[in-house]
Amino acid sequence: MGAMTLVKPNLHRVDVDARQMLFHIPSSSIFELDDLGRELLVLFDTHEQVTQEQLAGLSAHYSQQDVMEVLDELRSLEVISDAGTVARINPAPQQVTKFPLTTIVLNVNTGCNLSCTYCYKEDLTIPSKGEKMAYETAIQSVEMLLRESPDQANYNVVFFGGEPLSNMPLIREVVAYCEKRFAQLDATVDFTMTTNATLLTEKLVDWFNEHRFGLTISMDGPKAMHDKNRITVGGQGTYDVVRRKVEMLLKRYTARPVGCRVTLTRGITDVERIYDHLSGELGFFEVGFGPVTSGDIAEYNLTGEELTEVFAGMKRLGRRYLDAALRNENFGYGNMHQLITDMYEGNKKLVPCGAGIGLLAVDKDGGLNLCHRFTGSDMELFGDVTHGIDKPRLAQFVEKRLDRSNTGCETCRIRNLCSGGCYHESYAKYGDPTHPSYHYCDLMRDWVDFGVEVYARIMLENPGFFEAYVSPRRSA
Ligand code: SF4
Ligand code: SF4
């Protein structure tokens, strides 16, 4: 065996008390290093190249066979490689030929009955000017989904807006059509919706129950925080009405757990207080936070200092998630749960999300967009529901993001979890969705390091948590 070197971009070590974990970057997996593994890696840390002579120094405590076995393991993980060879740290550039679409987002109405100050929706209008999607366009969208991606077992139809509840007649018709159509194909179809809740009624909740909708409510926290931005067209805060509707919903809705999505903007950074209100007082099953950093209206973007504060709060909540996990309890904190799920499943994200591959959003006129955030934007469409996906253009787009060469992401230790970040943030920040969103990489890396520590502690102290709370959520 010749000399070997460490492939630094493929590993990251995190200490958990006296133990050391290896975060294997290519597979997003976490292993505990035993004494021999630790000592071997220290040898590689201190020598550019490790030779047989240097390995011989380990023979006082370990058999040669044990050393060889651990070396083989590290080599198969591509954590070490033969000196002089070029180690692989990213998959070879690939051609994208398949789009296994399973999710279609329908922008059922550009109009919204609220006028949230920070809203990013570029096609958003006030209710009276709202343009509703036609029934034919919605049905063509479903048929396009089936044409482009037949033979899938499970499909998702997402209703988005504006405010989707403001076009319930269309939603009812689409649901009726889909339930029949997908049953004929022996496939399942799942319906989801994000809503501001203001138009919810008991009758609607019963109807959603019947059709097992996945519901997420947009709410920003206690009254003062929520009413800062989430206002009516006339400028009134909406907390009181949203709270009433949410209380009714959470009492009445039994089909699935209901989640809450919080938008964090300038001046709103106290994630723990928001969490305690929405989860503890109102009773949402899960709360997730979306920090705004690159919105069109700069004055709503969190400042650098605020973003640091937000991440610190997110970590404090993460500690509570960990404490609950060690007691074998679920703590409904979406951001942490998603990160832990990615690690548990060993998700290697070559792209940041399903947009453009598993998911496309249809605007009111039938144009195909990367996701719901792009409908109505200036970004060129990727086809339409009549002619189908513009595959060459979409392939070119995805291939550009897949190619990490000469970007900061190429060797970044969280490249397979972050994957350059949200396309829409890049679009808003740089005018180019293929550009990585570099504006808070250090905070993201710190967040993922923290996630590795949380994951490792659960793995070491209560591994049953994964089976009890991570697997079932994924298959639900
Ligand atoms: S965007 Fe930043 S944090 Fe994300 S993978 Fe690229 S370099 Fe890393
Ligand atoms: S591009 Fe951004 S907003 Fe759109 S689905 Fe992906 S992560 Fe979400």
GROMACS .gro file of C-alpha atoms and ligand atoms in nm:
model
  492
    1MET     CA    1   0.000   0.000   0.000
    2GLY     CA    2   0.140   0.342  -0.098
    3ALA     CA    3   0.100   0.675   0.075
    4MET     CA    4  -0.251   0.807   0.141
    5THR     CA    5  -0.407   1.148   0.198
    6LEU     CA    6  -0.716   1.283   0.364
    7VAL     CA    7  -1.001   1.398   0.138
    8LYS     CA    8  -1.090   1.697   0.355
    9PRO     CA    9  -1.406   1.806   0.168
   10ASN     CA   10  -1.565   1.466   0.233
   11LEU     CA   11  -1.568   1.467   0.611
   12HIS     CA   12  -1.648   1.683   0.905
   13ARG     CA   13  -1.595   1.586   1.268
   14VAL     CA   14  -1.817   1.695   1.551
   15ASP     CA   15  -1.737   1.633   1.917
   16VAL     CA   16  -2.023   1.524   2.137
   17ASP     CA   17  -1.888   1.533   2.492
   18ALA     CA   18  -1.607   1.278   2.495
   19ARG     CA   19  -1.722   1.111   2.174
   20GLN     CA   20  -1.644   1.208   1.820
   21MET     CA   21  -1.881   1.179   1.525
   22LEU     CA   22  -1.789   1.170   1.160
   23PHE     CA   23  -2.031   1.350   0.933
   24HIS     CA   24  -1.978   1.179   0.598
   25ILE     CA   25  -2.054   1.459   0.355
   26PRO     CA   26  -2.113   1.261   0.031
   27SER     CA   27  -2.390   1.057   0.195
   28SER     CA   28  -2.507   1.301   0.468
   29SER     CA   29  -2.459   1.011   0.713
   30ILE     CA   30  -2.321   1.021   1.065
   31PHE     CA   31  -2.096   0.760   1.226
   32GLU     CA   32  -1.931   0.741   1.562
   33LEU     CA   33  -1.554   0.717   1.538
   34ASP     CA   34  -1.392   0.459   1.763
   35ASP     CA   35  -1.049   0.519   1.919
   36LEU     CA   36  -0.864   0.370   1.624
   37GLY     CA   37  -1.067   0.576   1.372
   38ARG     CA   38  -0.992   0.893   1.568
   39GLU     CA   39  -0.623   0.823   1.595
   40LEU     CA   40  -0.598   0.739   1.228
   41LEU     CA   41  -0.764   1.064   1.131
   42VAL     CA   42  -0.537   1.261   1.364
   43LEU     CA   43  -0.245   1.103   1.181
   44PHE     CA   44  -0.390   1.229   0.853
   45ASP     CA   45  -0.450   1.573   1.006
   46THR     CA   46  -0.088   1.607   1.098
   47HIS     CA   47   0.068   1.462   0.783
   48GLU     CA   48   0.005   1.570   0.428
   49GLN     CA   49   0.064   1.207   0.325
   50VAL     CA   50   0.051   0.904   0.552
   51THR     CA   51   0.294   0.623   0.481
   52GLN     CA   52   0.334   0.266   0.608
   53GLU     CA   53   0.605   0.384   0.847
   54GLN     CA   54   0.370   0.634   1.009
   55LEU     CA   55   0.098   0.372   1.036
   56ALA     CA   56   0.344   0.144   1.210
   57GLY     CA   57   0.333   0.384   1.505
   58LEU     CA   58  -0.020   0.256   1.579
   59SER     CA   59   0.098  -0.103   1.624
   60ALA     CA   60   0.159  -0.054   1.997
   61HIS     CA   61  -0.218  -0.043   2.056
   62TYR     CA   62  -0.385  -0.195   1.751
   63SER     CA   63  -0.337  -0.504   1.540
   64GLN     CA   64  -0.234  -0.455   1.181
   65GLN     CA   65  -0.556  -0.624   1.068
   66ASP     CA   66  -0.770  -0.375   1.262
   67VAL     CA   67  -0.577  -0.083   1.115
   68MET     CA   68  -0.620  -0.222   0.763
   69GLU     CA   69  -0.991  -0.275   0.814
   70VAL     CA   70  -1.053   0.081   0.930
   71LEU     CA   71  -0.837   0.218   0.648
   72ASP     CA   72  -1.039   0.015   0.398
   73GLU     CA   73  -1.359   0.151   0.542
   74LEU     CA   74  -1.236   0.511   0.525
   75ARG     CA   75  -1.115   0.450   0.173
   76SER     CA   76  -1.451   0.306   0.065
   77LEU     CA   77  -1.616   0.619   0.210
   78GLU     CA   78  -1.368   0.826   0.003
   79VAL     CA   79  -1.257   0.997   0.323
   80ILE     CA   80  -0.900   0.897   0.242
   81SER     CA   81  -0.748   0.824  -0.097
   82ASP     CA   82  -0.420   0.719  -0.251
   83ALA     CA   83  -0.177   1.008  -0.264
   84GLY     CA   84  -0.157   1.154  -0.611
   85THR     CA   85  -0.506   1.048  -0.717
   86VAL     CA   86  -0.782   1.304  -0.757
   87ALA     CA   87  -1.054   1.216  -0.509
   88ARG     CA   88  -1.416   1.253  -0.607
   89ILE     CA   89  -1.598   1.511  -0.398
   90ASN     CA   90  -1.895   1.578  -0.624
   91PRO     CA   91  -2.075   1.354  -0.871
   92ALA     CA   92  -1.956   1.382  -1.230
   93PRO     CA   93  -2.151   1.636  -1.439
   94GLN     CA   94  -2.467   1.470  -1.554
   95GLN     CA   95  -2.723   1.514  -1.824
   96VAL     CA   96  -3.076   1.557  -1.704
   97THR     CA   97  -3.320   1.364  -1.919
   98LYS     CA   98  -3.596   1.268  -1.679
   99PHE     CA   99  -3.839   1.481  -1.483
  100PRO     CA  100  -4.019   1.250  -1.243
  101LEU     CA  101  -4.293   1.500  -1.174
  102THR     CA  102  -4.523   1.402  -0.889
  103THR     CA  103  -4.640   1.742  -0.765
  104ILE     CA  104  -4.826   2.018  -0.939
  105VAL     CA  105  -4.894   2.351  -0.772
  106LEU     CA  106  -5.202   2.532  -0.899
  107ASN     CA  107  -5.212   2.907  -0.857
  108VAL     CA  108  -5.589   2.917  -0.829
  109ASN     CA  109  -5.625   3.292  -0.779
  110THR     CA  110  -5.375   3.575  -0.802
  111GLY     CA  111  -5.596   3.772  -0.564
  112CYS     CA  112  -5.559   3.773  -0.187
  113ASN     CA  113  -5.795   3.915   0.072
  114LEU     CA  114  -5.495   4.025   0.279
  115SER     CA  115  -5.221   4.262   0.193
  116CYS     CA  116  -4.922   4.138   0.392
  117THR     CA  117  -4.657   4.401   0.365
  118TYR     CA  118  -4.373   4.162   0.285
  119CYS     CA  119  -4.554   3.942   0.033
  120TYR     CA  120  -4.318   3.822  -0.240
  121LYS     CA  121  -4.587   3.714  -0.485
  122GLU     CA  122  -4.521   3.900  -0.805
  123ASP     CA  123  -4.860   3.822  -0.956
  124LEU     CA  124  -5.047   3.918  -0.641
  125THR     CA  125  -5.344   4.151  -0.671
  126ILE     CA  126  -5.616   4.278  -0.442
  127PRO     CA  127  -5.930   4.060  -0.432
  128SER     CA  128  -6.129   4.269  -0.677
  129LYS     CA  129  -5.853   4.242  -0.934
  130GLY     CA  130  -5.769   3.878  -0.862
  131GLU     CA  131  -5.750   3.660  -1.170
  132LYS     CA  132  -5.875   3.309  -1.115
  133MET     CA  133  -5.748   3.002  -1.286
  134ALA     CA  134  -6.003   2.853  -1.525
  135TYR     CA  135  -6.134   2.499  -1.472
  136GLU     CA  136  -5.993   2.392  -1.812
  137THR     CA  137  -5.645   2.515  -1.716
  138ALA     CA  138  -5.655   2.326  -1.387
  139ILE     CA  139  -5.767   2.003  -1.555
  140GLN     CA  140  -5.507   2.046  -1.830
  141SER     CA  141  -5.247   2.082  -1.553
  142VAL     CA  142  -5.349   1.750  -1.402
  143GLU     CA  143  -5.347   1.582  -1.742
  144MET     CA  144  -5.008   1.735  -1.821
  145LEU     CA  145  -4.877   1.591  -1.493
  146LEU     CA  146  -5.001   1.245  -1.590
  147ARG     CA  147  -4.873   1.274  -1.946
  148GLU     CA  148  -4.528   1.392  -1.845
  149SER     CA  149  -4.493   1.154  -1.556
  150PRO     CA  150  -4.713   0.847  -1.591
  151ASP     CA  151  -4.694   0.538  -1.372
  152GLN     CA  152  -4.611   0.710  -1.045
  153ALA     CA  153  -4.780   0.557  -0.743
  154ASN     CA  154  -4.846   0.883  -0.555
  155TYR     CA  155  -4.920   1.232  -0.680
  156ASN     CA  156  -4.973   1.565  -0.504
  157VAL     CA  157  -5.188   1.857  -0.603
  158VAL     CA  158  -5.109   2.177  -0.415
  159PHE     CA  159  -5.351   2.471  -0.412
  160PHE     CA  160  -5.181   2.807  -0.388
  161GLY     CA  161  -5.257   3.173  -0.450
  162GLY     CA  162  -5.298   3.462  -0.364
  163GLU     CA  163  -5.534   3.313  -0.112
  164PRO     CA  164  -5.651   2.972  -0.232
  165LEU     CA  165  -5.968   2.979  -0.019
  166SER     CA  166  -6.086   3.264  -0.240
  167ASN     CA  167  -6.138   3.017  -0.525
  168MET     CA  168  -6.308   2.728  -0.351
  169PRO     CA  169  -6.544   2.647  -0.642
  170LEU     CA  170  -6.242   2.557  -0.856
  171ILE     CA  171  -6.074   2.362  -0.575
  172ARG     CA  172  -6.387   2.152  -0.521
  173GLU     CA  173  -6.410   2.073  -0.891
  174VAL     CA  174  -6.043   1.983  -0.919
  175VAL     CA  175  -6.062   1.756  -0.614
  176ALA     CA  176  -6.368   1.576  -0.756
  177TYR     CA  177  -6.192   1.531  -1.091
  178CYS     CA  178  -5.867   1.410  -0.937
  179GLU     CA  179  -6.020   1.163  -0.696
  180LYS     CA  180  -6.194   0.990  -0.985
  181ARG     CA  181  -5.908   1.019  -1.233
  182PHE     CA  182  -5.632   0.894  -1.004
  183ALA     CA  183  -5.845   0.610  -0.867
  184GLN     CA  184  -5.892   0.485  -1.225
  185LEU     CA  185  -5.514   0.474  -1.255
  186ASP     CA  186  -5.474   0.296  -0.922
  187ALA     CA  187  -5.263   0.587  -0.799
  188THR     CA  188  -5.310   0.797  -0.488
  189VAL     CA  189  -5.349   1.173  -0.490
  190ASP     CA  190  -5.281   1.397  -0.196
  191PHE     CA  191  -5.409   1.754  -0.164
  192THR     CA  192  -5.231   2.029   0.025
  193MET     CA  193  -5.286   2.398   0.080
  194THR     CA  194  -5.124   2.691   0.254
  195THR     CA  195  -5.380   2.948   0.364
  196ASN     CA  196  -5.408   3.262   0.573
  197ALA     CA  197  -5.713   3.099   0.742
  198THR     CA  198  -5.928   3.412   0.739
  199LEU     CA  199  -6.193   3.261   0.509
  200LEU     CA  200  -6.218   2.926   0.687
  201THR     CA  201  -6.562   2.810   0.797
  202GLU     CA  202  -6.676   2.500   0.983
  203LYS     CA  203  -6.831   2.364   0.664
  204LEU     CA  204  -6.505   2.408   0.477
  205VAL     CA  205  -6.309   2.239   0.753
  206ASP     CA  206  -6.546   1.941   0.734
  207TRP     CA  207  -6.496   1.926   0.360
  208PHE     CA  208  -6.117   1.936   0.399
  209ASN     CA  209  -6.149   1.659   0.654
  210GLU     CA  210  -6.337   1.444   0.404
  211HIS     CA  211  -6.063   1.489   0.147
  212ARG     CA  212  -5.776   1.462   0.394
  213PHE     CA  213  -5.610   1.790   0.299
  214GLY     CA  214  -5.263   1.868   0.431
  215LEU     CA  215  -5.312   2.219   0.572
  216THR     CA  216  -5.052   2.478   0.662
  217ILE     CA  217  -5.155   2.811   0.810
  218SER     CA  218  -4.954   3.128   0.757
  219MET     CA  219  -4.935   3.304   1.092
  220ASP     CA  220  -4.652   3.510   1.235
  221GLY     CA  221  -4.685   3.478   1.612
  222PRO     CA  222  -4.852   3.669   1.898
  223LYS     CA  223  -5.079   3.963   1.812
  224ALA     CA  224  -4.816   4.238   1.805
  225MET     CA  225  -4.585   4.042   1.580
  226HIS     CA  226  -4.855   3.901   1.353
  227ASP     CA  227  -5.030   4.235   1.309
  228LYS     CA  228  -4.707   4.409   1.217
  229ASN     CA  229  -4.723   4.273   0.865
  230ARG     CA  230  -5.023   4.049   0.816
  231ILE     CA  231  -5.288   4.309   0.752
  232THR     CA  232  -5.605   4.349   0.549
  233VAL     CA  233  -5.621   4.550   0.229
  234GLY     CA  234  -5.759   4.830   0.448
  235GLY     CA  235  -5.456   4.811   0.682
  236GLN     CA  236  -5.614   4.632   0.982
  237GLY     CA  237  -5.426   4.363   1.173
  238THR     CA  238  -5.568   4.013   1.119
  239TYR     CA  239  -5.450   3.836   1.435
  240ASP     CA  240  -5.789   3.826   1.607
  241VAL     CA  241  -5.973   3.673   1.316
  242VAL     CA  242  -5.690   3.430   1.232
  243ARG     CA  243  -5.669   3.316   1.594
  244ARG     CA  244  -6.044   3.251   1.606
  245LYS     CA  245  -6.033   3.053   1.285
  246VAL     CA  246  -5.728   2.857   1.393
  247GLU     CA  247  -5.888   2.764   1.725
  248MET     CA  248  -6.193   2.637   1.538
  249LEU     CA  249  -5.977   2.451   1.285
  250LEU     CA  250  -5.755   2.280   1.539
  251LYS     CA  251  -6.058   2.164   1.737
  252ARG     CA  252  -6.248   2.039   1.436
  253TYR     CA  253  -5.985   1.908   1.195
  254THR     CA  254  -5.896   1.546   1.252
  255ALA     CA  255  -5.767   1.410   0.921
  256ARG     CA  256  -5.405   1.520   0.958
  257PRO     CA  257  -5.188   1.734   1.185
  258VAL     CA  258  -5.195   2.105   1.099
  259GLY     CA  259  -4.872   2.301   1.064
  260CYS     CA  260  -4.791   2.669   1.082
  261ARG     CA  261  -4.551   2.866   0.866
  262VAL     CA  262  -4.395   3.179   1.013
  263THR     CA  263  -4.230   3.447   0.802
  264LEU     CA  264  -3.954   3.628   0.988
  265THR     CA  265  -3.894   3.982   0.870
  266ARG     CA  266  -3.706   4.284   1.000
  267GLY     CA  267  -3.780   4.345   1.366
  268ILE     CA  268  -3.928   3.997   1.420
  269THR     CA  269  -3.661   3.764   1.550
  270ASP     CA  270  -3.786   3.608   1.873
  271VAL     CA  271  -3.843   3.259   1.740
  272GLU     CA  272  -3.881   3.099   2.083
  273ARG     CA  273  -4.159   3.333   2.186
  274ILE     CA  274  -4.333   3.286   1.852
  275TYR     CA  275  -4.299   2.910   1.882
  276ASP     CA  276  -4.437   2.901   2.234
  277HIS     CA  277  -4.737   3.104   2.128
  278LEU     CA  278  -4.820   2.906   1.816
  279SER     CA  279  -4.742   2.562   1.950
  280GLY     CA  280  -4.800   2.597   2.324
  281GLU     CA  281  -5.094   2.838   2.330
  282LEU     CA  282  -5.268   2.773   1.998
  283GLY     CA  283  -5.176   2.406   1.958
  284PHE     CA  284  -5.026   2.377   1.610
  285PHE     CA  285  -4.868   2.036   1.560
  286GLU     CA  286  -4.560   2.183   1.395
  287VAL     CA  287  -4.418   2.530   1.344
  288GLY     CA  288  -4.163   2.616   1.074
  289PHE     CA  289  -3.975   2.942   1.024
  290GLY     CA  290  -3.883   3.113   0.699
  291PRO     CA  291  -3.635   3.398   0.748
  292VAL     CA  292  -3.666   3.665   0.478
  293THR     CA  293  -3.323   3.769   0.358
  294SER     CA  294  -3.359   3.860  -0.007
  295GLY     CA  295  -3.712   3.985  -0.059
  296ASP     CA  296  -3.783   4.248  -0.321
  297ILE     CA  297  -3.862   4.508  -0.057
  298ALA     CA  298  -3.526   4.550   0.113
  299GLU     CA  299  -3.668   4.711   0.425
  300TYR     CA  300  -3.836   4.382   0.521
  301ASN     CA  301  -3.520   4.173   0.490
  302LEU     CA  302  -3.361   4.072   0.820
  303THR     CA  303  -3.037   4.255   0.884
  304GLY     CA  304  -2.717   4.055   0.930
  305GLU     CA  305  -2.741   4.102   1.306
  306GLU     CA  306  -3.102   3.996   1.314
  307LEU     CA  307  -3.027   3.687   1.110
  308THR     CA  308  -2.760   3.589   1.364
  309GLU     CA  309  -3.019   3.637   1.638
  310VAL     CA  310  -3.271   3.426   1.447
  311PHE     CA  311  -3.025   3.139   1.409
  312ALA     CA  312  -2.933   3.162   1.779
  313GLY     CA  313  -3.304   3.134   1.865
  314MET     CA  314  -3.343   2.847   1.621
  315LYS     CA  315  -3.063   2.666   1.801
  316ARG     CA  316  -3.225   2.726   2.140
  317LEU     CA  317  -3.543   2.572   2.003
  318GLY     CA  318  -3.329   2.292   1.863
  319ARG     CA  319  -3.206   2.215   2.215
  320ARG     CA  320  -3.566   2.179   2.325
  321TYR     CA  321  -3.628   1.949   2.027
  322LEU     CA  322  -3.331   1.740   2.146
  323ASP     CA  323  -3.446   1.729   2.509
  324ALA     CA  324  -3.789   1.612   2.395
  325ALA     CA  325  -3.635   1.351   2.161
  326LEU     CA  326  -3.431   1.211   2.449
  327ARG     CA  327  -3.757   1.175   2.644
  328ASN     CA  328  -3.893   1.004   2.329
  329GLU     CA  329  -4.134   1.287   2.260
  330ASN     CA  330  -4.196   1.478   1.942
  331PHE     CA  331  -4.134   1.853   1.953
  332GLY     CA  332  -4.312   2.010   1.657
  333TYR     CA  333  -4.033   2.222   1.519
  334GLY     CA  334  -4.030   2.191   1.140
  335ASN     CA  335  -3.684   2.328   1.060
  336MET     CA  336  -3.505   2.093   1.301
  337HIS     CA  337  -3.723   1.796   1.214
  338GLN     CA  338  -3.648   1.839   0.843
  339LEU     CA  339  -3.274   1.851   0.904
  340ILE     CA  340  -3.284   1.543   1.127
  341THR     CA  341  -3.497   1.363   0.865
  342ASP     CA  342  -3.244   1.446   0.590
  343MET     CA  343  -2.965   1.301   0.801
  344TYR     CA  344  -3.165   0.995   0.904
  345GLU     CA  345  -3.248   0.920   0.544
  346GLY     CA  346  -2.896   1.003   0.429
  347ASN     CA  347  -3.039   1.249   0.178
  348LYS     CA  348  -2.779   1.368  -0.067
  349LYS     CA  349  -2.937   1.670  -0.220
  350LEU     CA  350  -2.778   1.750  -0.551
  351VAL     CA  351  -3.030   2.030  -0.592
  352PRO     CA  352  -3.191   2.225  -0.306
  353CYS     CA  353  -3.549   2.111  -0.351
  354GLY     CA  354  -3.785   1.936  -0.589
  355ALA     CA  355  -3.861   2.251  -0.791
  356GLY     CA  356  -3.825   2.183  -1.162
  357ILE     CA  357  -3.776   1.809  -1.119
  358GLY     CA  358  -4.047   1.661  -0.900
  359LEU     CA  359  -4.256   1.976  -0.882
  360LEU     CA  360  -4.375   2.251  -1.114
  361ALA     CA  361  -4.615   2.537  -1.048
  362VAL     CA  362  -4.883   2.639  -1.295
  363ASP     CA  363  -4.977   3.006  -1.315
  364LYS     CA  364  -5.334   3.114  -1.383
  365ASP     CA  365  -5.274   3.108  -1.759
  366GLY     CA  366  -5.124   2.758  -1.763
  367GLY     CA  367  -4.755   2.858  -1.778
  368LEU     CA  368  -4.507   2.626  -1.606
  369ASN     CA  369  -4.284   2.778  -1.338
  370LEU     CA  370  -4.013   2.626  -1.118
  371CYS     CA  371  -4.229   2.659  -0.807
  372HIS     CA  372  -4.508   2.867  -0.652
  373ARG     CA  373  -4.272   3.156  -0.579
  374PHE     CA  374  -4.198   3.214  -0.946
  375THR     CA  375  -4.553   3.243  -1.079
  376GLY     CA  376  -4.600   3.592  -1.219
  377SER     CA  377  -4.226   3.668  -1.211
  378ASP     CA  378  -4.021   3.778  -1.512
  379MET     CA  379  -3.849   3.443  -1.525
  380GLU     CA  380  -3.909   3.271  -1.857
  381LEU     CA  381  -4.157   2.982  -1.842
  382PHE     CA  382  -4.058   2.618  -1.871
  383GLY     CA  383  -4.344   2.527  -2.102
  384ASP     CA  384  -4.719   2.527  -2.051
  385VAL     CA  385  -4.995   2.283  -1.971
  386THR     CA  386  -5.096   2.242  -2.337
  387HIS     CA  387  -4.757   2.173  -2.488
  388GLY     CA  388  -4.597   2.020  -2.180
  389ILE     CA  389  -4.257   2.079  -2.023
  390ASP     CA  390  -3.991   2.260  -2.225
  391LYS     CA  391  -3.748   1.982  -2.144
  392PRO     CA  392  -3.434   2.118  -2.311
  393ARG     CA  393  -3.467   2.447  -2.123
  394LEU     CA  394  -3.548   2.286  -1.792
  395ALA     CA  395  -3.266   2.033  -1.833
  396GLN     CA  396  -3.022   2.315  -1.905
  397PHE     CA  397  -3.136   2.497  -1.593
  398VAL     CA  398  -3.103   2.196  -1.361
  399GLU     CA  399  -2.770   2.091  -1.514
  400LYS     CA  400  -2.628   2.436  -1.445
  401ARG     CA  401  -2.716   2.408  -1.075
  402LEU     CA  402  -2.590   2.047  -1.061
  403ASP     CA  403  -2.249   2.158  -1.178
  404ARG     CA  404  -2.079   2.292  -0.866
  405SER     CA  405  -1.738   2.343  -1.023
  406ASN     CA  406  -1.585   2.683  -0.957
  407THR     CA  407  -1.852   2.776  -0.703
  408GLY     CA  408  -1.820   2.814  -0.328
  409CYS     CA  409  -2.043   2.508  -0.295
  410GLU     CA  410  -1.788   2.277  -0.459
  411THR     CA  411  -1.610   2.194  -0.134
  412CYS     CA  412  -1.859   2.330   0.120
  413ARG     CA  413  -1.923   2.082   0.401
  414ILE     CA  414  -2.301   2.123   0.378
  415ARG     CA  415  -2.315   2.109  -0.003
  416ASN     CA  416  -2.536   1.799  -0.003
  417LEU     CA  417  -2.789   1.946   0.238
  418CYS     CA  418  -2.796   2.309   0.124
  419SER     CA  419  -2.710   2.256  -0.244
  420GLY     CA  420  -2.668   2.624  -0.308
  421GLY     CA  421  -2.996   2.726  -0.144
  422CYS     CA  422  -3.340   2.825  -0.269
  423TYR     CA  423  -3.363   2.918  -0.639
  424HIS     CA  424  -3.604   3.198  -0.566
  425GLU     CA  425  -3.374   3.358  -0.311
  426SER     CA  426  -3.097   3.352  -0.570
  427TYR     CA  427  -3.332   3.495  -0.827
  428ALA     CA  428  -3.433   3.775  -0.591
  429LYS     CA  429  -3.077   3.843  -0.480
  430TYR     CA  430  -2.874   3.794  -0.798
  431GLY     CA  431  -3.138   3.787  -1.073
  432ASP     CA  432  -3.019   3.434  -1.152
  433PRO     CA  433  -3.179   3.128  -0.989
  434THR     CA  434  -2.881   2.909  -1.081
  435HIS     CA  435  -2.646   3.127  -0.875
  436PRO     CA  436  -2.585   2.983  -0.525
  437SER     CA  437  -2.731   3.199  -0.248
  438TYR     CA  438  -2.416   3.285  -0.063
  439HIS     CA  439  -2.554   3.548   0.172
  440TYR     CA  440  -2.568   3.345   0.492
  441CYS     CA  441  -2.350   3.043   0.429
  442ASP     CA  442  -2.164   3.067   0.763
  443LEU     CA  443  -2.488   3.068   0.958
  444MET     CA  444  -2.619   2.775   0.753
  445ARG     CA  445  -2.300   2.577   0.814
  446ASP     CA  446  -2.323   2.647   1.186
  447TRP     CA  447  -2.689   2.539   1.183
  448VAL     CA  448  -2.605   2.211   1.010
  449ASP     CA  449  -2.312   2.147   1.249
  450PHE     CA  450  -2.559   2.196   1.530
  451GLY     CA  451  -2.797   1.952   1.358
  452VAL     CA  452  -2.516   1.694   1.340
  453GLU     CA  453  -2.467   1.729   1.714
  454VAL     CA  454  -2.841   1.695   1.784
  455TYR     CA  455  -2.863   1.394   1.553
  456ALA     CA  456  -2.561   1.231   1.715
  457ARG     CA  457  -2.698   1.275   2.065
  458ILE     CA  458  -3.030   1.119   1.966
  459MET     CA  459  -2.846   0.837   1.789
  460LEU     CA  460  -2.633   0.766   2.096
  461GLU     CA  461  -2.892   0.816   2.369
  462ASN     CA  462  -3.234   0.733   2.222
  463PRO     CA  463  -3.206   0.582   1.873
  464GLY     CA  464  -3.567   0.457   1.900
  465PHE     CA  465  -3.678   0.820   1.840
  466PHE     CA  466  -3.603   0.787   1.468
  467GLU     CA  467  -3.827   0.483   1.429
  468ALA     CA  468  -4.098   0.638   1.644
  469TYR     CA  469  -4.110   0.989   1.496
  470VAL     CA  470  -3.901   1.026   1.181
  471SER     CA  471  -3.997   0.722   0.970
  472PRO     CA  472  -4.374   0.743   1.033
  473ARG     CA  473  -4.384   1.114   0.943
  474ARG     CA  474  -4.213   1.042   0.614
  475SER     CA  475  -4.449   0.767   0.516
  476ALA     CA  476  -4.761   0.955   0.634
  477SF4     S1  477  -2.476   2.817  -0.077
  477SF4    FE1  478  -2.317   2.842   0.078
  477SF4     S2  479  -2.377   2.708   0.248
  477SF4    FE2  480  -2.494   2.645   0.068
  477SF4     S3  481  -2.372   2.479  -0.026
  477SF4    FE3  482  -2.314   2.672  -0.126
  477SF4     S4  483  -2.136   2.747  -0.014
  477SF4    FE4  484  -2.239   2.594   0.115
  478SF4     S1  485  -3.709   2.717  -0.514
  478SF4    FE1  486  -3.714   2.789  -0.302
  478SF4     S2  487  -3.928   2.844  -0.265
  478SF4    FE2  488  -3.923   2.719  -0.450
  478SF4     S3  489  -3.963   2.509  -0.375
  478SF4    FE3  490  -3.740   2.539  -0.385
  478SF4     S4  491  -3.680   2.605  -0.181
  478SF4    FE4  492  -3.903   2.635  -0.198
   0.00000   0.00000   0.00000
